[in-house]
Short mmCIF file of C-alpha atoms in Angstrom, two decimals:
data_model
loop_
_atom_site.label_atom_id
_atom_site.label_comp_id
_atom_site.label_asym_id
_atom_site.label_seq_id
_atom_site.Cartn_x
_atom_site.Cartn_y
_atom_site.Cartn_z
CA MET A 1 106.84 122.37 124.20
CA TYR A 2 107.40 118.75 125.34
CA LYS A 3 110.11 116.56 123.90
CA VAL A 4 109.08 114.42 120.92
CA ASP A 5 110.94 111.10 120.58
CA LYS A 6 111.03 110.09 116.91
CA GLU A 7 111.60 106.74 115.17
CA LEU A 8 111.69 105.93 111.52
CA ILE A 9 110.69 102.33 110.51
CA ILE A 10 111.53 101.44 106.89
CA ASN A 11 110.08 98.45 105.19
CA SER A 12 111.66 97.86 101.74
CA SER A 13 110.57 95.40 99.16
CA PRO A 14 111.54 94.93 95.42
CA THR A 15 108.62 97.02 94.24
CA GLN A 16 108.19 99.70 96.97
CA VAL A 17 109.53 101.31 100.09
CA GLU A 18 107.12 101.98 103.06
CA ILE A 19 108.27 104.51 105.70
CA ALA A 20 106.60 104.92 109.00
CA LEU A 21 107.36 107.96 111.16
CA VAL A 22 106.63 107.30 114.86
CA GLU A 23 106.56 110.08 117.47
CA ASN A 24 106.34 109.09 121.20
CA SER A 25 105.36 105.53 120.12
CA ARG A 26 102.51 106.80 117.99
CA LEU A 27 102.35 106.48 114.22
CA VAL A 28 102.07 109.99 112.66
CA GLU A 29 103.10 109.57 109.05
CA ILE A 30 103.16 106.75 106.57
CA HIS A 31 104.94 107.14 103.16
CA ASN A 32 104.80 104.77 100.30
CA GLU A 33 107.24 105.17 97.40
CA LYS A 34 107.06 102.88 94.39
CA THR A 35 110.44 102.16 92.78
CA ASN A 36 109.21 102.82 89.28
CA SER A 37 107.55 106.24 90.06
CA ASN A 38 108.04 108.81 87.27
CA PHE A 39 107.35 111.95 89.35
CA THR A 40 108.52 112.86 92.80
CA VAL A 41 108.04 116.21 94.50
CA GLY A 42 111.27 118.11 93.95
CA ASP A 43 112.28 116.55 90.61
CA ILE A 44 113.66 119.06 88.10
CA PHE A 45 112.75 118.61 84.44
CA LEU A 46 113.34 120.35 81.16
CA GLY A 47 109.71 120.83 79.99
CA ASN A 48 108.24 121.64 76.59
CA ILE A 49 105.20 123.92 76.50
CA LYS A 50 102.63 121.65 74.79
CA LYS A 51 99.41 123.69 75.08
CA LEU A 52 98.57 127.24 76.27
CA ARG A 53 95.23 127.67 77.98
CA PRO A 54 94.62 131.48 78.42
CA SER A 55 91.18 130.79 79.96
CA LEU A 56 92.89 128.96 82.80
CA ASN A 57 95.93 131.26 82.65
CA ALA A 58 97.98 128.07 82.57
CA ALA A 59 99.99 125.77 80.27
CA PHE A 60 100.26 121.99 79.88
CA VAL A 61 103.85 120.87 79.79
CA ASP A 62 105.37 117.78 78.15
CA LEU A 63 107.90 116.18 80.53
CA GLY A 64 108.65 113.15 78.34
CA HIS A 65 105.97 110.94 79.87
CA ARG A 66 102.39 109.95 78.88
CA LYS A 67 100.77 112.42 81.30
CA ASP A 68 101.29 116.17 80.61
CA ALA A 69 101.87 118.37 83.67
CA PHE A 70 100.07 121.53 84.70
CA LEU A 71 101.77 124.86 85.11
CA HIS A 72 99.75 127.84 86.34
CA TYR A 73 100.79 131.49 85.95
CA THR A 74 100.90 131.99 89.76
CA ASP A 75 103.61 129.29 89.90
CA LEU A 76 105.95 130.95 87.39
CA GLY A 77 107.70 133.13 89.99
CA PRO A 78 109.07 136.61 89.47
CA GLN A 79 112.32 135.28 87.82
CA ILE A 80 110.61 133.37 85.04
CA LYS A 81 112.02 135.60 82.30
CA SER A 82 115.49 135.02 83.54
CA LEU A 83 114.90 131.27 83.90
CA LYS A 84 113.56 131.05 80.35
CA LYS A 85 116.49 133.00 79.03
CA TYR A 86 118.95 130.80 80.90
CA THR A 87 117.29 127.57 79.55
CA LYS A 88 117.58 128.94 75.97
CA GLU A 89 121.19 130.05 76.34
CA VAL A 90 122.35 126.77 77.93
CA MET A 91 120.63 124.64 75.38
CA GLY A 92 122.04 126.82 72.67
CA LYS A 93 125.57 126.49 74.20
CA SER A 94 126.07 130.23 74.40
CA LEU A 95 126.45 130.14 78.14
CA ASN A 96 129.61 128.34 79.15
CA THR A 97 129.26 128.21 82.94
CA HIS A 98 126.71 127.12 85.53
CA LEU A 99 127.54 130.10 87.73
CA LEU A 100 125.23 133.06 87.37
CA GLU A 101 127.68 135.89 87.87
CA ARG A 102 128.17 136.20 84.09
CA PHE A 103 124.46 135.69 83.32
CA LYS A 104 122.52 138.90 82.77
CA ALA A 105 119.16 138.60 84.51
CA LEU A 106 115.99 140.03 83.15
CA PRO A 107 113.44 142.25 85.06
CA ASP A 108 110.90 140.52 87.32
CA ASN A 109 107.69 139.18 85.76
CA PRO A 110 104.46 141.01 86.81
CA LYS A 111 102.22 139.27 89.25
CA ASN A 112 98.98 139.69 87.35
CA GLY A 113 100.09 138.89 83.76
CA LYS A 114 98.90 136.33 81.25
CA ILE A 115 100.50 132.98 80.44
CA ASP A 116 100.56 133.65 76.69
CA GLN A 117 102.60 136.84 77.31
CA VAL A 118 105.36 134.65 78.85
CA PHE A 119 105.40 131.48 76.77
CA ASP A 120 104.78 130.44 73.13
CA LYS A 121 103.93 126.90 72.15
CA ASN A 122 106.95 124.57 72.04
CA ASP A 123 109.08 126.85 74.34
CA TYR A 124 111.48 124.95 76.58
CA VAL A 125 111.86 125.87 80.27
CA LEU A 126 113.20 124.40 83.53
CA VAL A 127 110.38 123.28 85.82
CA GLN A 128 110.12 121.49 89.17
CA VAL A 129 107.44 119.11 90.40
CA LEU A 130 105.28 120.87 92.98
CA LYS A 131 102.74 118.20 93.42
CA GLU A 132 102.63 114.55 92.45
CA PRO A 133 99.82 113.27 90.13
CA ILE A 134 96.64 113.11 92.03
CA SER A 135 93.66 111.11 90.78
CA THR A 136 93.27 111.94 87.05
CA LYS A 137 95.35 115.15 87.30
CA GLY A 138 98.97 115.18 86.08
CA PRO A 139 101.80 116.58 88.24
CA ARG A 140 101.72 120.30 89.07
CA LEU A 141 104.77 122.27 88.26
CA SER A 142 106.58 125.41 89.48
CA CYS A 143 109.25 127.52 87.75
CA GLU A 144 110.55 128.75 91.15
CA ILE A 145 113.49 126.31 91.26
CA THR A 146 114.68 125.30 94.74
CA ILE A 147 117.53 122.87 95.58
CA PRO A 148 117.18 121.74 99.23
CA GLY A 149 119.82 120.64 101.65
CA ARG A 150 119.60 119.89 105.31
CA TYR A 151 120.56 123.33 106.54
CA ILE A 152 119.72 125.56 103.57
CA VAL A 153 117.69 125.72 100.41
CA LEU A 154 119.42 127.26 97.30
CA THR A 155 117.19 129.38 94.94
CA PRO A 156 118.83 130.48 91.68
CA PHE A 157 118.21 133.94 90.10
CA ASN A 158 117.66 135.96 93.23
CA ASN A 159 119.95 137.45 95.97
CA ASN A 160 117.60 137.17 98.95
CA VAL A 161 118.66 135.50 102.16
CA SER A 162 115.67 134.53 104.42
CA ILE A 163 115.70 132.77 107.79
CA SER A 164 113.28 130.17 109.05
CA LYS A 165 110.61 131.73 111.20
CA LYS A 166 111.11 128.75 113.66
CA ILE A 167 114.50 130.29 114.67
CA GLY A 168 113.26 132.71 117.21
CA ASN A 169 116.46 134.04 118.71
CA ALA A 170 117.03 137.53 117.13
CA SER A 171 120.83 137.45 117.47
CA GLU A 172 121.05 133.93 115.99
CA ARG A 173 118.95 135.03 112.96
CA GLN A 174 121.27 138.05 112.41
CA ARG A 175 124.36 135.80 112.76
CA LEU A 176 123.05 133.39 110.21
CA LYS A 177 122.03 136.11 107.82
CA VAL A 178 125.41 137.79 107.89
CA LEU A 179 127.25 134.53 107.63
CA VAL A 180 125.28 133.18 104.67
CA GLU A 181 125.40 136.48 102.77
CA SER A 182 129.26 136.31 103.02
CA ILE A 183 129.57 132.76 101.59
CA LYS A 184 126.72 132.38 99.05
CA PRO A 185 127.53 132.61 95.37
CA LYS A 186 126.35 135.73 93.47
CA ASP A 187 122.77 135.72 92.05
CA PHE A 188 121.77 132.67 94.20
CA GLY A 189 119.27 133.15 96.97
CA VAL A 190 119.28 131.12 100.16
CA VAL A 191 116.56 130.00 102.61
CA VAL A 192 118.15 129.08 105.95
CA ARG A 193 116.32 126.09 107.52
CA THR A 194 115.62 125.46 111.26
CA ALA A 195 118.24 122.79 111.38
CA ALA A 196 120.96 125.45 110.67
CA GLU A 197 120.47 126.95 114.12
CA GLY A 198 123.81 127.00 115.96
CA LYS A 199 125.72 125.57 113.04
CA MET A 200 129.21 126.87 112.11
CA VAL A 201 130.33 128.46 108.88
CA ALA A 202 132.18 125.27 107.68
CA ASP A 203 128.89 123.22 107.87
CA LEU A 204 126.89 125.76 105.87
CA HIS A 205 129.76 126.45 103.35
CA SER A 206 130.18 122.77 102.70
CA GLU A 207 126.45 122.40 102.03
CA ILE A 208 126.34 125.40 99.70
CA ARG A 209 129.11 123.83 97.61
CA GLU A 210 127.19 120.59 97.40
CA LEU A 211 124.00 122.37 96.26
CA VAL A 212 125.93 124.44 93.74
CA ASN A 213 127.38 121.21 92.41
CA LYS A 214 123.77 119.91 91.97
CA TRP A 215 123.02 123.11 89.98
CA GLN A 216 126.05 122.24 87.85
CA GLU A 217 124.58 118.82 87.23
CA ILE A 218 121.38 120.48 86.01
CA TYR A 219 123.56 122.73 83.70
CA GLU A 220 125.38 119.76 82.23
CA GLU A 221 122.22 117.75 81.60
CA LEU A 222 120.51 120.80 80.11
CA ARG A 223 123.49 121.59 77.86
CA ASN A 224 123.14 118.15 76.28
CA ALA A 225 119.33 117.94 76.25
CA THR A 226 117.43 117.62 72.91
CA GLY A 227 113.95 117.28 74.34
CA PRO A 228 111.93 116.98 77.48
CA LYS A 229 113.86 115.04 80.11
CA LYS A 230 114.47 114.75 83.84
CA LEU A 231 117.60 116.79 84.78
CA LEU A 232 117.85 116.16 88.58
CA SER A 233 116.04 113.67 90.78
CA GLU A 234 115.04 114.45 94.20
CA ILE A 235 116.82 112.03 96.57
CA ASP A 236 114.76 108.90 97.48
CA LYS A 237 111.96 109.20 99.99
CA THR A 238 113.96 107.58 102.81
CA THR A 239 116.85 110.09 102.65
CA SER A 240 114.60 113.05 101.93
CA ILE A 241 112.74 112.33 105.12
CA LEU A 242 115.99 111.95 107.02
CA ARG A 243 117.13 115.26 105.57
CA ASP A 244 113.96 117.14 106.36
CA VAL A 245 112.98 115.77 109.82
CA LEU A 246 116.25 114.52 111.37
CA SER A 247 116.81 116.23 114.66
CA ASP A 248 118.24 115.62 118.19
CA ASN A 249 114.87 114.02 119.04
CA PHE A 250 115.49 111.16 116.57
CA ASN A 251 116.59 108.06 118.58
CA LYS A 252 116.07 105.22 116.12
CA VAL A 253 116.01 104.47 112.43
CA VAL A 254 115.30 100.74 111.59
CA VAL A 255 115.62 99.22 108.08
CA ASN A 256 114.87 95.74 106.97
CA ASP A 257 116.88 95.82 103.77
CA LYS A 258 120.66 95.72 103.76
CA GLU A 259 121.11 97.91 100.69
CA VAL A 260 118.72 100.61 102.05
CA TYR A 261 120.41 100.32 105.43
CA ASN A 262 123.87 100.93 103.92
CA HIS A 263 122.65 103.76 101.76
CA SER A 264 120.89 105.48 104.73
CA ARG A 265 123.97 104.92 106.92
CA ASN A 266 126.24 106.54 104.37
CA TYR A 267 123.83 109.43 104.04
CA LEU A 268 123.74 109.94 107.74
CA LYS A 269 127.52 109.84 107.79
CA SER A 270 127.61 112.76 105.35
CA ILE A 271 124.95 114.94 107.03
CA ALA A 272 125.20 114.00 110.73
CA PRO A 273 128.13 111.68 111.64
CA ASP A 274 127.05 111.85 115.28
CA LYS A 275 123.72 110.22 114.39
CA VAL A 276 125.03 107.12 112.61
CA LYS A 277 124.73 104.97 115.76
CA ILE A 278 120.88 105.41 115.70
CA ILE A 279 120.48 103.40 112.44
CA GLN A 280 119.71 99.67 112.79
CA HIS A 281 119.39 96.76 110.48
CA HIS A 282 116.34 94.57 111.27
CA THR A 283 117.16 90.91 110.77
CA GLY A 284 114.33 89.22 112.69
CA ASN A 285 111.98 86.62 111.21
CA ARG A 286 108.86 88.73 111.86
CA PRO A 287 108.00 91.49 109.38
CA ILE A 288 109.57 94.78 110.51
CA PHE A 289 106.18 96.59 110.68
CA ASP A 290 104.78 93.77 112.89
CA THR A 291 107.88 93.84 115.20
CA TYR A 292 107.52 97.62 115.87
CA GLY A 293 103.70 97.72 116.12
CA VAL A 294 103.28 99.73 112.91
CA THR A 295 100.85 97.09 111.33
CA LYS A 296 98.60 97.25 114.39
CA GLN A 297 98.45 101.02 114.47
CA ILE A 298 97.76 101.24 110.71
CA LYS A 299 94.74 98.76 111.23
CA ALA A 300 93.53 100.83 114.22
CA SER A 301 94.02 104.28 112.66
CA PHE A 302 92.44 104.07 109.24
CA GLY A 303 88.77 103.71 108.36
CA LYS A 304 85.75 106.00 108.55
CA THR A 305 85.52 105.90 112.43
CA TYR A 306 88.35 106.24 114.92
CA THR A 307 87.66 105.66 118.65
CA MET A 308 89.83 107.42 121.21
CA ASN A 309 90.93 106.20 124.69
CA SER A 310 88.07 108.09 126.48
CA GLY A 311 85.47 106.32 124.26
CA ALA A 312 84.82 109.49 122.28
CA TYR A 313 85.11 108.94 118.52
CA LEU A 314 85.72 110.73 115.23
CA VAL A 315 83.83 110.14 112.03
CA ILE A 316 85.96 111.11 109.02
CA GLU A 317 84.14 111.65 105.68
CA HIS A 318 85.59 112.67 102.29
CA THR A 319 83.49 114.61 99.82
CA GLU A 320 84.46 115.91 96.36
CA ALA A 321 85.08 119.40 97.74
CA MET A 322 86.41 118.86 101.26
CA HIS A 323 86.92 116.55 104.29
CA VAL A 324 84.46 116.66 107.13
CA ILE A 325 85.29 115.39 110.66
CA ASP A 326 82.56 114.99 113.30
CA VAL A 327 83.51 114.75 116.97
CA ASN A 328 81.29 112.57 119.16
CA SER A 329 81.43 112.12 122.97
CA GLY A 330 80.55 108.46 122.71
CA PRO A 331 78.71 106.30 125.42
CA LYS A 332 81.35 106.80 128.11
CA ALA A 333 80.78 110.57 128.50
CA ASN A 334 82.37 112.05 131.66
CA LYS A 335 79.96 112.83 134.54
CA ARG A 336 81.39 116.28 135.06
CA SER A 337 79.62 119.44 133.92
CA GLN A 338 78.69 119.46 130.31
CA GLU A 339 80.99 122.37 129.50
CA ASP A 340 84.02 120.69 131.11
CA ALA A 341 83.18 117.34 129.50
CA SER A 342 82.88 118.94 126.09
CA LEU A 343 86.24 120.71 126.43
CA SER A 344 87.90 117.56 127.51
CA VAL A 345 86.62 115.59 124.55
CA ASN A 346 87.36 118.35 122.05
CA LEU A 347 90.98 118.70 123.32
CA GLU A 348 91.50 114.89 123.01
CA ALA A 349 89.89 115.01 119.55
CA ALA A 350 92.00 117.98 118.42
CA GLU A 351 95.21 116.08 119.19
CA GLU A 352 93.97 112.98 117.35
CA ILE A 353 92.74 115.09 114.36
CA ALA A 354 96.20 116.73 114.05
CA ARG A 355 97.72 113.14 113.91
CA GLN A 356 95.12 111.89 111.47
CA LEU A 357 95.70 114.78 109.02
CA ARG A 358 99.43 113.94 108.95
CA LEU A 359 98.87 110.17 108.88
CA ARG A 360 96.35 110.17 106.04
CA ASP A 361 97.98 113.21 104.38
CA ILE A 362 94.64 114.89 104.15
CA GLY A 363 94.86 118.13 102.09
CA GLY A 364 92.57 120.91 100.89
CA ILE A 365 89.69 122.12 103.07
CA ILE A 366 88.96 120.32 106.35
CA ILE A 367 85.87 121.18 108.34
CA ILE A 368 85.69 120.01 111.97
CA ASP A 369 82.38 119.76 113.86
CA PHE A 370 83.51 119.89 117.50
CA ILE A 371 81.16 119.37 120.42
CA ASP A 372 79.42 122.70 121.14
CA MET A 373 80.85 124.78 123.89
CA LYS A 374 79.50 128.08 125.30
CA GLY A 375 82.57 129.55 127.05
CA GLY A 376 84.61 131.92 124.87
CA GLU A 377 87.74 131.05 126.91
CA ASN A 378 87.19 127.34 126.19
CA LYS A 379 86.87 128.07 122.46
CA GLN A 380 90.03 130.08 122.50
CA SER A 381 91.84 127.40 124.39
CA LEU A 382 90.72 124.76 121.84
CA PHE A 383 92.01 126.96 118.95
CA ASN A 384 95.37 127.56 120.70
CA LYS A 385 95.78 123.82 121.39
CA MET A 386 95.01 122.91 117.83
CA LYS A 387 97.82 125.15 116.64
CA ASP A 388 100.14 123.53 119.14
CA PHE A 389 99.11 119.99 118.10
CA MET A 390 99.81 120.83 114.41
CA ARG A 391 103.12 122.55 115.02
CA ASN A 392 105.04 119.45 113.97
CA ASP A 393 103.10 119.15 110.66
CA ARG A 394 105.54 119.89 107.83
CA ALA A 395 102.71 120.61 105.31
CA GLN A 396 101.72 124.25 105.09
CA HIS A 397 98.41 124.83 106.85
CA THR A 398 96.07 127.56 108.06
CA ILE A 399 93.79 127.15 111.10
CA LEU A 400 90.69 129.38 111.63
CA PRO A 401 89.08 129.91 115.06
CA LEU A 402 85.73 128.21 115.88
CA SER A 403 82.82 129.84 114.09
CA LYS A 404 79.57 130.73 115.90
CA PHE A 405 78.26 127.30 114.70
CA GLY A 406 81.13 125.46 116.51
CA LEU A 407 82.94 124.58 113.24
CA MET A 408 86.68 124.86 112.81
CA ALA A 409 88.10 125.27 109.25
CA ILE A 410 91.65 124.10 108.33
CA THR A 411 93.35 124.34 104.96
CA ARG A 412 96.30 122.03 104.52
CA GLN A 413 98.76 121.77 101.63
CA ARG A 414 98.26 118.80 99.34
CA VAL A 415 101.29 117.52 97.34
CA ARG A 416 100.46 113.93 96.77
CA GLU A 417 97.50 111.42 96.87
CA GLU A 418 95.77 111.08 100.18
CA VAL A 419 96.81 107.88 101.99
CA LYS A 420 93.99 105.43 101.88
CA ILE A 421 94.43 102.04 103.49
CA ASP A 422 91.49 99.61 103.52
CA THR A 423 91.61 98.03 107.01
CA SER A 424 88.54 95.88 106.53
CA GLU A 425 89.19 92.15 106.25
CA THR A 426 87.41 89.30 104.51
CA CYS A 427 85.59 87.29 107.13
CA PRO A 428 88.15 84.76 108.42
CA THR A 429 85.45 82.08 108.90
CA CYS A 430 83.61 82.11 105.64
CA LEU A 431 86.20 83.97 103.38
CA GLY A 432 83.28 86.03 101.97
CA THR A 433 81.12 83.10 100.91
CA GLY A 434 78.76 83.04 103.87
CA LYS A 435 79.77 79.45 104.57
CA SER A 436 82.85 78.01 106.24
CA LYS A 437 84.76 74.74 106.30
CA PRO A 438 85.36 73.23 109.73
CA SER A 439 88.30 75.21 111.15
CA VAL A 440 89.60 72.11 113.05
CA LEU A 441 90.60 70.63 109.69
CA VAL A 442 93.06 73.46 108.77
CA ILE A 443 96.05 71.59 110.23
CA ASP A 444 95.03 68.47 108.18
CA ASP A 445 94.89 70.73 105.06
CA ILE A 446 98.39 72.06 105.79
CA LYS A 447 99.81 68.56 106.31
CA ARG A 448 98.16 67.33 103.15
CA ASP A 449 99.66 70.15 101.10
CA LEU A 450 103.01 69.70 102.76
CA THR A 451 102.99 65.94 101.77
CA HIS A 452 102.39 66.94 98.16
CA ILE A 453 105.12 69.58 98.13
CA ILE A 454 107.76 67.29 99.72
CA SER A 455 106.98 64.48 97.29
CA SER A 456 107.28 66.85 94.33
CA ARG A 457 110.36 68.80 95.41
CA PRO A 458 112.12 66.73 98.10
CA LYS A 459 115.35 68.79 98.19
CA SER A 460 113.70 72.25 98.66
CA ARG A 461 113.86 74.09 102.02
CA ILE A 462 110.24 74.94 102.92
CA ARG A 463 108.85 77.79 104.94
CA LEU A 464 105.30 77.90 106.17
CA VAL A 465 103.65 81.26 106.87
CA VAL A 466 100.41 81.30 108.93
CA HIS A 467 98.21 83.51 111.08
CA PRO A 468 99.61 84.02 114.61
CA PHE A 469 96.77 81.90 116.12
CA ILE A 470 97.71 78.92 113.96
CA TYR A 471 101.40 79.58 114.57
CA ALA A 472 100.75 79.43 118.30
CA PHE A 473 98.86 76.12 117.89
CA LEU A 474 101.61 74.60 115.78
CA LYS A 475 104.18 75.56 118.40
CA LYS A 476 102.34 74.47 121.58
CA GLY A 477 103.21 71.46 123.77
CA TRP A 478 106.40 69.51 124.51
CA ILE A 479 106.12 67.79 121.13
CA THR A 480 105.03 70.37 118.66
CA GLU A 481 103.31 69.84 115.31
CA GLN A 482 106.63 71.06 113.81
CA MET A 483 108.56 68.23 115.51
CA ARG A 484 105.95 65.62 114.42
CA TRP A 485 106.40 66.78 110.80
CA TYR A 486 110.16 66.50 111.16
CA LYS A 487 109.82 62.89 112.47
CA GLU A 488 107.51 61.99 109.63
CA PHE A 489 109.18 63.77 106.61
CA LYS A 490 112.76 63.91 107.86
CA LYS A 491 112.71 67.64 106.91
CA TRP A 492 112.55 70.65 109.20
CA ILE A 493 109.68 72.98 108.22
CA LYS A 494 110.49 76.59 109.20
CA LEU A 495 107.43 78.44 110.64
CA LYS A 496 106.69 82.19 110.37
CA GLN A 497 103.65 84.23 111.41
CA ASN A 498 102.03 87.17 109.61
CA ASN A 499 99.42 89.43 111.22
CA ASP A 500 98.01 90.33 107.85
CA PHE A 501 96.86 86.72 107.05
CA GLN A 502 93.29 85.63 107.63
CA LEU A 503 92.76 83.12 110.43
CA LEU A 504 92.71 79.99 108.10
CA GLU A 505 95.15 81.41 105.55
CA TYR A 506 98.50 79.79 105.00
CA LYS A 507 101.22 79.86 102.30
CA PHE A 508 104.42 77.91 101.56
CA PHE A 509 107.70 79.48 100.38
CA ASP A 510 110.93 77.97 99.06
CA ASP A 511 114.51 78.96 99.90
CA MET A 512 114.44 81.64 97.16
CA ASP A 513 111.45 83.28 99.01
CA ASP A 514 109.17 82.35 96.08
CA GLU A 515 105.64 81.22 96.94
CA ILE A 516 105.00 77.51 96.24
CA ARG A 517 101.62 77.40 94.62
CA LEU A 518 99.57 74.25 94.63
CA ASP A 519 96.95 75.21 91.98
#
């Protein structure tokens, strides 16, 4: 396995936080978190059973929001009877501690039962968001409560200790199992994560205490609850990604917002003090995604067609039932033998497809039509490489070997909406009208608007944002256009460029960063 250098670029605004994960200078994940989101994967709620649907073997659950959530029987988990009893006893104040050593657990629930044998209408139960709302569907829930940390995941109502399969060393697995069994609280299960490899007892014991404290928070909120409500929020997207993917390969975390920077820095201090030095505060004039090349990669990576370095290209189609990806050799096909050329293109495509699945967060069934190959060894090589390329994908996935028709099927876990970014742009010349004004006049238009703004608000500081081409024109020469304006208006107009602007688009902003509108 080759080393993967990772960077996290965080673009925060008042309404949302955009997070780009970059591996070896290539964008592999893009996350968007709105600050007013009601549901985040991992949030724990007190839910009220609103409707039972025996035909679906599922229930619809009121979480205190407009959209009811979906709970299927298969997501109840074996400890559902104990969880339901715990919820009732805590709400009824007959259980006076959050610890489970005094709580009498009930027998496991059968795997093939019916939802109406477990719940009655209006029952209350602890639930956790398994999938965010997707399209018209509400969030999907689970009753198998998990409280994740960096090294371990705490699972109430069972005594199992399981070790991540990615920890391959047998003696290390045994060491962790014995260690965790000696320090975990009674009737709490533990999943030991890959990041725990090589960690000492003090690190794991400290995190277990933190996670038990979170369980206590749930207990306190539940004890005082009178109806459906959120009991524990998953940490924000930024810190959850830091928690889940932070490793020795991380060499940079860059944030444009001071508050998010301080919050992330404090979080890193608590989980990995030696990593605090990698976090940086971006203070440049250019947007952070432009500075680190994220915007350019987004525009190049999304869309129906993606062209690779060799000239081969992918066509990515979405249907109601699945995603279909077609691999094409393109006009620059290699002059080697057809079999070698096909293998070369397929391997390049497989690496890019693995990136595209993560980047677009494509879930469900994915069918890939690779270029046909005759050799069995080549087909096996492609299958093995595909598994290697997807090794860093945190979503659960299954990859099947090539079928006799040359198709590869992949299923990939879907927990949120697919990332769809429209990279098409309105024609910069005609702005969608089919006709354009003379581009040479844009500087005159800017100056005319500038004259009006300065006459109406002479004391305001003014910032002009333009396309990079116009920015370069305004900055060229010994005496720039900017200097001419200063000489004429006796006011310095600050210039800034934005790659997302159309060629002839420009905007003015005041010192409060509010746009100055002229209409």
